[in-house]
mmCIF file of C-alpha atoms in Angstrom:
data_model
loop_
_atom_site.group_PDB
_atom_site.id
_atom_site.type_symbol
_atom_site.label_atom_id
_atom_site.label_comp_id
_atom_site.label_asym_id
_atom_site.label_seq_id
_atom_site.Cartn_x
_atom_site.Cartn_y
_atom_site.Cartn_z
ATOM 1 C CA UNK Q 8 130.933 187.106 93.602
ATOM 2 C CA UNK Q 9 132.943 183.890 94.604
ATOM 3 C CA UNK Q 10 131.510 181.482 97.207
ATOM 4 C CA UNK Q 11 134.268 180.533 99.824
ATOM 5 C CA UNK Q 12 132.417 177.688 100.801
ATOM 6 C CA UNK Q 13 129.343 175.400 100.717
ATOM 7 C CA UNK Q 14 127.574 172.490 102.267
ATOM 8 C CA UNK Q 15 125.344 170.183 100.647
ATOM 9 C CA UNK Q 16 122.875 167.695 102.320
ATOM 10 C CA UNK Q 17 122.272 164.506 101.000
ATOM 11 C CA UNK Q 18 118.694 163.098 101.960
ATOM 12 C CA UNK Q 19 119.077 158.930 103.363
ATOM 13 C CA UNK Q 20 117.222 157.603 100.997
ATOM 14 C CA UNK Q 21 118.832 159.185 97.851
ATOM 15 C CA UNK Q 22 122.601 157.462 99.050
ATOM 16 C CA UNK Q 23 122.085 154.709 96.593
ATOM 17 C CA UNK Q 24 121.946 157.034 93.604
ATOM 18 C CA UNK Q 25 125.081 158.358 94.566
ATOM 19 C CA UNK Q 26 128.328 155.799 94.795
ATOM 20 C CA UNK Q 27 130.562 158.562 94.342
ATOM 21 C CA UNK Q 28 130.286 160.042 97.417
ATOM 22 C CA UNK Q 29 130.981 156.355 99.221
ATOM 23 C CA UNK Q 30 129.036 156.970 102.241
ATOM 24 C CA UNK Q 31 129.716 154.146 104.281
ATOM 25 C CA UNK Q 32 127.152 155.109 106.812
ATOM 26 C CA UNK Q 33 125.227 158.556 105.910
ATOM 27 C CA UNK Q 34 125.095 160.479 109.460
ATOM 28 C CA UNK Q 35 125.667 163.593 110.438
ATOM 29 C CA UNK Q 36 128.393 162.955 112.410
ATOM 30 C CA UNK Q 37 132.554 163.893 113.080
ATOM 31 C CA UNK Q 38 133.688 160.124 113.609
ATOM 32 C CA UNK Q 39 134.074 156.943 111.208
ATOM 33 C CA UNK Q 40 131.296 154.735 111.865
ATOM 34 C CA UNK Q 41 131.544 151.941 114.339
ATOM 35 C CA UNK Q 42 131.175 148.549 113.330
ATOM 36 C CA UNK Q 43 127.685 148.978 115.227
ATOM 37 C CA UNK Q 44 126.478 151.568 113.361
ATOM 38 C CA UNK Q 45 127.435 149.959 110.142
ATOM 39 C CA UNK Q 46 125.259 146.899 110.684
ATOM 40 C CA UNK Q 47 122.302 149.103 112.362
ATOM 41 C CA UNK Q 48 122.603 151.643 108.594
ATOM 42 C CA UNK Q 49 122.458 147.678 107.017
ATOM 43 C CA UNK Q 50 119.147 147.135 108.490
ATOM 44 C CA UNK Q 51 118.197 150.792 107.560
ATOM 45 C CA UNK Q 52 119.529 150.881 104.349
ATOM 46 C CA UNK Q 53 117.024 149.169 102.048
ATOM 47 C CA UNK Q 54 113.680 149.244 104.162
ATOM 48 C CA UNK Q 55 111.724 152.101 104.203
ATOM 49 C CA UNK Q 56 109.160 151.228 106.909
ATOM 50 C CA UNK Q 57 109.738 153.178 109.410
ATOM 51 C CA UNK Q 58 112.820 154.300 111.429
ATOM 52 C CA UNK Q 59 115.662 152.412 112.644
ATOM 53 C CA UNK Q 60 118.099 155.014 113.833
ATOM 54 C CA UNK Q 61 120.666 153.972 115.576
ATOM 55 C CA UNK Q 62 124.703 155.941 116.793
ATOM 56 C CA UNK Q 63 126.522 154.971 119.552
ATOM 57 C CA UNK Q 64 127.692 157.526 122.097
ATOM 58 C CA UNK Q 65 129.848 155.547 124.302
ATOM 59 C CA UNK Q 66 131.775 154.201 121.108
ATOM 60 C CA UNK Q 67 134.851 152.585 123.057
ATOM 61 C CA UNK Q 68 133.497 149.947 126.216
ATOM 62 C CA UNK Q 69 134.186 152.431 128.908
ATOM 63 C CA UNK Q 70 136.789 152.052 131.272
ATOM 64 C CA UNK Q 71 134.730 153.114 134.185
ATOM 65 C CA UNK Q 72 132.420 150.058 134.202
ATOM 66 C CA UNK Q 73 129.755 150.102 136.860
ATOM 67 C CA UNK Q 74 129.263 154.056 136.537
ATOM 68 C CA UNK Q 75 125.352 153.584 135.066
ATOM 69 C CA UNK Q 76 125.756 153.470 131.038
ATOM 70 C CA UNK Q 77 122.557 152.488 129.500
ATOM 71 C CA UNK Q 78 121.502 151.384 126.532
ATOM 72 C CA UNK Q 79 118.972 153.858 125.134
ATOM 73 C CA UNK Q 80 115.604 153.617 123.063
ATOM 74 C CA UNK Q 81 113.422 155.991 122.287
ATOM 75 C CA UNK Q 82 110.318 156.340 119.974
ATOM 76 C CA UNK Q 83 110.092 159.689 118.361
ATOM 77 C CA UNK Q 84 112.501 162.366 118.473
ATOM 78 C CA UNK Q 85 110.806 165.187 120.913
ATOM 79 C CA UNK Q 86 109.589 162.539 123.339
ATOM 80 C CA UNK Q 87 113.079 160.624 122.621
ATOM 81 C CA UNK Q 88 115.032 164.149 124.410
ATOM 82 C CA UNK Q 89 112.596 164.643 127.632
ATOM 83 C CA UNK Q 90 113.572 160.857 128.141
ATOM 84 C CA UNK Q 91 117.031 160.929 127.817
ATOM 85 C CA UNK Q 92 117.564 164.135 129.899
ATOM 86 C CA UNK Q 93 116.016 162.434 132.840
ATOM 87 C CA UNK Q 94 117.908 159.460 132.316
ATOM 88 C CA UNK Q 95 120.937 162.001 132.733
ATOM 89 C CA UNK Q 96 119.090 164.224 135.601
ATOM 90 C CA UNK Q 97 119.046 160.899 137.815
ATOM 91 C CA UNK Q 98 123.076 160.393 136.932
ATOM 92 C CA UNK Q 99 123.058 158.007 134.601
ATOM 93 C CA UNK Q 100 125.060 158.008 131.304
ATOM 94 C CA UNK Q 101 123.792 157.476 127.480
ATOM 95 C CA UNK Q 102 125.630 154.357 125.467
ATOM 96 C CA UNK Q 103 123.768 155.005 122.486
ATOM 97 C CA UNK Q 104 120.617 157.235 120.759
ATOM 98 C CA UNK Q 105 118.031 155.163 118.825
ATOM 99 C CA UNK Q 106 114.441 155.941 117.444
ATOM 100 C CA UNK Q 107 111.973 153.293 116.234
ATOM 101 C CA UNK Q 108 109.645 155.690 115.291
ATOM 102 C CA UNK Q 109 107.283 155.754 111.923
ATOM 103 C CA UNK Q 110 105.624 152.653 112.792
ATOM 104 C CA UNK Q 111 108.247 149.983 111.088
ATOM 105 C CA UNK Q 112 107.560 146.343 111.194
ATOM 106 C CA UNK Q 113 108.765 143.722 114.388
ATOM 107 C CA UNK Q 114 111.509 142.854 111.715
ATOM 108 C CA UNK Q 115 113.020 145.383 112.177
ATOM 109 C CA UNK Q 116 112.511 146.371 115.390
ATOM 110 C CA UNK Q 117 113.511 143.025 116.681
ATOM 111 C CA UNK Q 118 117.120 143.272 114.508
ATOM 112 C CA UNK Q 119 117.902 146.787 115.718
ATOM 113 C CA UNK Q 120 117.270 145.801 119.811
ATOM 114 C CA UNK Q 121 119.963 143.190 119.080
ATOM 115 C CA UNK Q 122 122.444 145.666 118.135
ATOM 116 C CA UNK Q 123 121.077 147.948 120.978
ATOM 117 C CA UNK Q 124 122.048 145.321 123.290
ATOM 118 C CA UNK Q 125 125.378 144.125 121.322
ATOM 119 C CA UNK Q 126 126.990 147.239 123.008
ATOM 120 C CA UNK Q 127 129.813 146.652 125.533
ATOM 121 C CA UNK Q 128 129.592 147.479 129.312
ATOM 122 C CA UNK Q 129 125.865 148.969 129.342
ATOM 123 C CA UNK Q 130 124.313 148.282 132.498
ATOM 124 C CA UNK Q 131 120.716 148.498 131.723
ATOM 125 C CA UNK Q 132 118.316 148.964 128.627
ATOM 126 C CA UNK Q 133 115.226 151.870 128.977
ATOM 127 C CA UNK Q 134 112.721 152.062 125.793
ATOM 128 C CA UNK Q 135 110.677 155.103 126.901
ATOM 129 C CA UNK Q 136 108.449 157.422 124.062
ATOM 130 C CA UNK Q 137 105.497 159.435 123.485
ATOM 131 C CA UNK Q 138 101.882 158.006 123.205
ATOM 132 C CA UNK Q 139 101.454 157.323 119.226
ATOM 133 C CA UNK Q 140 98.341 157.092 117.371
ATOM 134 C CA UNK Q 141 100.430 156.385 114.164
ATOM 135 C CA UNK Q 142 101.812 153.165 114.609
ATOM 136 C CA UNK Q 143 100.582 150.069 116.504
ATOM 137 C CA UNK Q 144 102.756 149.298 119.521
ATOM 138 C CA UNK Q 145 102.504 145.717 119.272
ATOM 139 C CA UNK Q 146 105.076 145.479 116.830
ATOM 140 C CA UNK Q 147 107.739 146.518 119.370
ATOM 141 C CA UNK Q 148 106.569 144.571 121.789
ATOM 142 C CA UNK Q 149 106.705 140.770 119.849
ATOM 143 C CA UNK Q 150 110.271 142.214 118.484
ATOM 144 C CA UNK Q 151 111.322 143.310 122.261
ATOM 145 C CA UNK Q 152 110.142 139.345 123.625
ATOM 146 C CA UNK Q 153 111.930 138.034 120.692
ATOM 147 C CA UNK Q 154 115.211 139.953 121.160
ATOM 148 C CA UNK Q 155 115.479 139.695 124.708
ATOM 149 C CA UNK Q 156 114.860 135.857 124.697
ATOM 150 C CA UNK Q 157 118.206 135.238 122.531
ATOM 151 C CA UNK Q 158 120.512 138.169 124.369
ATOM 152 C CA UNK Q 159 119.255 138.351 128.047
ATOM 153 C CA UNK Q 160 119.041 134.776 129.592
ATOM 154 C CA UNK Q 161 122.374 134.905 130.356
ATOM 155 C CA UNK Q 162 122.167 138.614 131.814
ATOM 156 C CA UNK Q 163 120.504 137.907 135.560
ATOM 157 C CA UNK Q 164 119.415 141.237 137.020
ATOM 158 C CA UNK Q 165 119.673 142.924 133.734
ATOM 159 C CA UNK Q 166 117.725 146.630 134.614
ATOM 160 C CA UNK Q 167 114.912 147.101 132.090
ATOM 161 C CA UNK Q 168 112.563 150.088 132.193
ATOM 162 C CA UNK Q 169 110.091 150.076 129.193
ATOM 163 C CA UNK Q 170 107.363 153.194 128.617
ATOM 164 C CA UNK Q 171 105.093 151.548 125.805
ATOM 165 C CA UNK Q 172 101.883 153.790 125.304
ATOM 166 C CA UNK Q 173 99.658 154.334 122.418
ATOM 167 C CA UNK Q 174 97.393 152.045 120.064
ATOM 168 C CA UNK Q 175 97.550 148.666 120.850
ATOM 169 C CA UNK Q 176 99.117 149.558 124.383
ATOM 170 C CA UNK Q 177 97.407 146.599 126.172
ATOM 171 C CA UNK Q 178 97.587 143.976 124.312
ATOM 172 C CA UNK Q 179 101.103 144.944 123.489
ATOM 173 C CA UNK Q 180 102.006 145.029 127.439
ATOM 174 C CA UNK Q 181 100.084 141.709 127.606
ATOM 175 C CA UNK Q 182 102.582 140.433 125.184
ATOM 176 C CA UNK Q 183 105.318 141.912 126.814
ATOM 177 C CA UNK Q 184 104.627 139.924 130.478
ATOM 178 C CA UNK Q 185 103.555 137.100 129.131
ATOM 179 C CA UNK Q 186 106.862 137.016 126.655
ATOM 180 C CA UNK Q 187 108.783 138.125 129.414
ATOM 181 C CA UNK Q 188 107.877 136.623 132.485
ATOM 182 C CA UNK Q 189 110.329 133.451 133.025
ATOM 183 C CA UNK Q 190 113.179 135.499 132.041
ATOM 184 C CA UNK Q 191 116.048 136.595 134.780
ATOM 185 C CA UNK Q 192 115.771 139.784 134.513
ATOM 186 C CA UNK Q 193 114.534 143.396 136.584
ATOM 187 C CA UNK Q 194 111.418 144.444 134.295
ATOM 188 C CA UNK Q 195 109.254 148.061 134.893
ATOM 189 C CA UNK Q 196 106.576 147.981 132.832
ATOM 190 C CA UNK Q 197 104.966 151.658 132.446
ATOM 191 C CA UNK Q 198 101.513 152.834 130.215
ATOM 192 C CA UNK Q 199 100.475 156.018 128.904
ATOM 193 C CA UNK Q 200 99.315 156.901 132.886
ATOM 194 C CA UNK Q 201 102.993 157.644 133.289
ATOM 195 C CA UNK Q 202 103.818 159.625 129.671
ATOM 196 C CA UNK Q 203 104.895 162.699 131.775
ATOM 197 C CA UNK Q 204 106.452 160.720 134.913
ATOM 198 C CA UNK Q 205 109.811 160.769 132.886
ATOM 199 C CA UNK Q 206 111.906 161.839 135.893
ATOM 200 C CA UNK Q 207 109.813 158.807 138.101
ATOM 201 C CA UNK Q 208 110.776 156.532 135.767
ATOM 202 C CA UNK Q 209 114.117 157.607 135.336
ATOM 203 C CA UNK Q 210 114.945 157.385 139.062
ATOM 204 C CA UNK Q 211 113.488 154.103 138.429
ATOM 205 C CA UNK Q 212 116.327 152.707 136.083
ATOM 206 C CA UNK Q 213 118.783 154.493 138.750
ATOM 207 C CA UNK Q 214 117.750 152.139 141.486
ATOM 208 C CA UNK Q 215 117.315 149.368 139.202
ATOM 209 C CA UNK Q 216 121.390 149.895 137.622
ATOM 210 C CA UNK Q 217 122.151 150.516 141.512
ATOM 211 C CA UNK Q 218 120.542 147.019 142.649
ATOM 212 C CA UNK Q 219 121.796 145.159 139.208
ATOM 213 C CA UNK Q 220 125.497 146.803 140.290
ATOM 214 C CA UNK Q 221 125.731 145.304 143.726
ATOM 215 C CA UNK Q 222 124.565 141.729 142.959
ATOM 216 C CA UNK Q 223 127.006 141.479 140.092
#
């Protein structure tokens, strides 16, 4: 019996033990990594609370601007698909996939939004995700305020749909309005009342891109 072929998978968090491989940034994926993706493994790479996933669809800055990309951020994987398939439903386009799930640390949150937002030509930013008793929801909100303050007061009209449910959830949308209040930018604010309304919400970033598109 000779074997033709094989594949091996190599779990994240085992990389370090093996330089001979030289996994620049260990995805599953058929592309080199963009420069993105290489910081976003950076923050990844040594900290172990929690998820910071982070691969960028739209890899070049598209060349039809104005045709809805969005940056994209979802909190756990199932939850994570419903969202983005409405997103898509209501004709908008994916720039990226991220997860923030596994309850990390504002540190982290905060340093992986920046890259979210580093991404050329996106037209909008929706955080949407599942209602989690695992991790406190707070965290993402002081990282969100803190992220947004240094990228989006210079971004007036900037479309931003956030779906923030789970422990925490009011103080952590207190935060968020408080945070986020004097800033220039279209804000929709949704709580676990509206954990199924993905396709409401969705048409809701649609109108928002659409309004943001005109004035721009």
């Amino acid at each position: 019996l000779i074997a033709a072929d094989c594949k091996i998978t190599v779990d994240d968090s085992s990389v370090f033990k093996h330089p001979e491989f030289k996994f620049e940034v260990p995805r599953d994926m058929q592309r080199p990594p963009t420069e993105l993706e290489k910081i976003a493994w950076k923050i990844e790479e040594n900290d172990y609370r929690g998820t910071a996933y982070f691969v960028q669809i739209q890899v070049e800055e598209p060349e039809d601007k104005g045709k809805g990309y969005v940056a994209f951020h979802g909190i756990g994987g199932g939850a994570s698909m419903l969202a983005a398939d409405a997103l898509l439903r209501k004709g908008l386009k994916i720039a990226n996939y991220a997860d923030t799930s596994g309850n990390p640390p504002a540190s982290k949150i905060y340093r992986l939004i920046k890259v979210i937002l580093s991404q050329p030509g996106i037209e909008g930013y929706a955080l949407m995700g599942a209602v989690f008793a695992s991790q406190e929801q707070w965290h993402h909100a002081h990282a969100i305020v803190k992220a947004f303050r240094e990228e989006l007061t210079d971004r007036p009209g900037f479309p931003v749909v956030i779906l923030l449910a789970g422990n925490k959830e009011k103080e952590s949308h207190e935060i968020l309005r408080d945070g986020l209040k004097d800033l220039p930018i279209r804000l929709e604010l949704y709580g676990r009342e509206h954990i199924y309304d993905t396709d409401l919400i969705a048409e809701k970033m649609a109108t928002l891109v659409e309004e943001y598109r005109k004035e721009r």
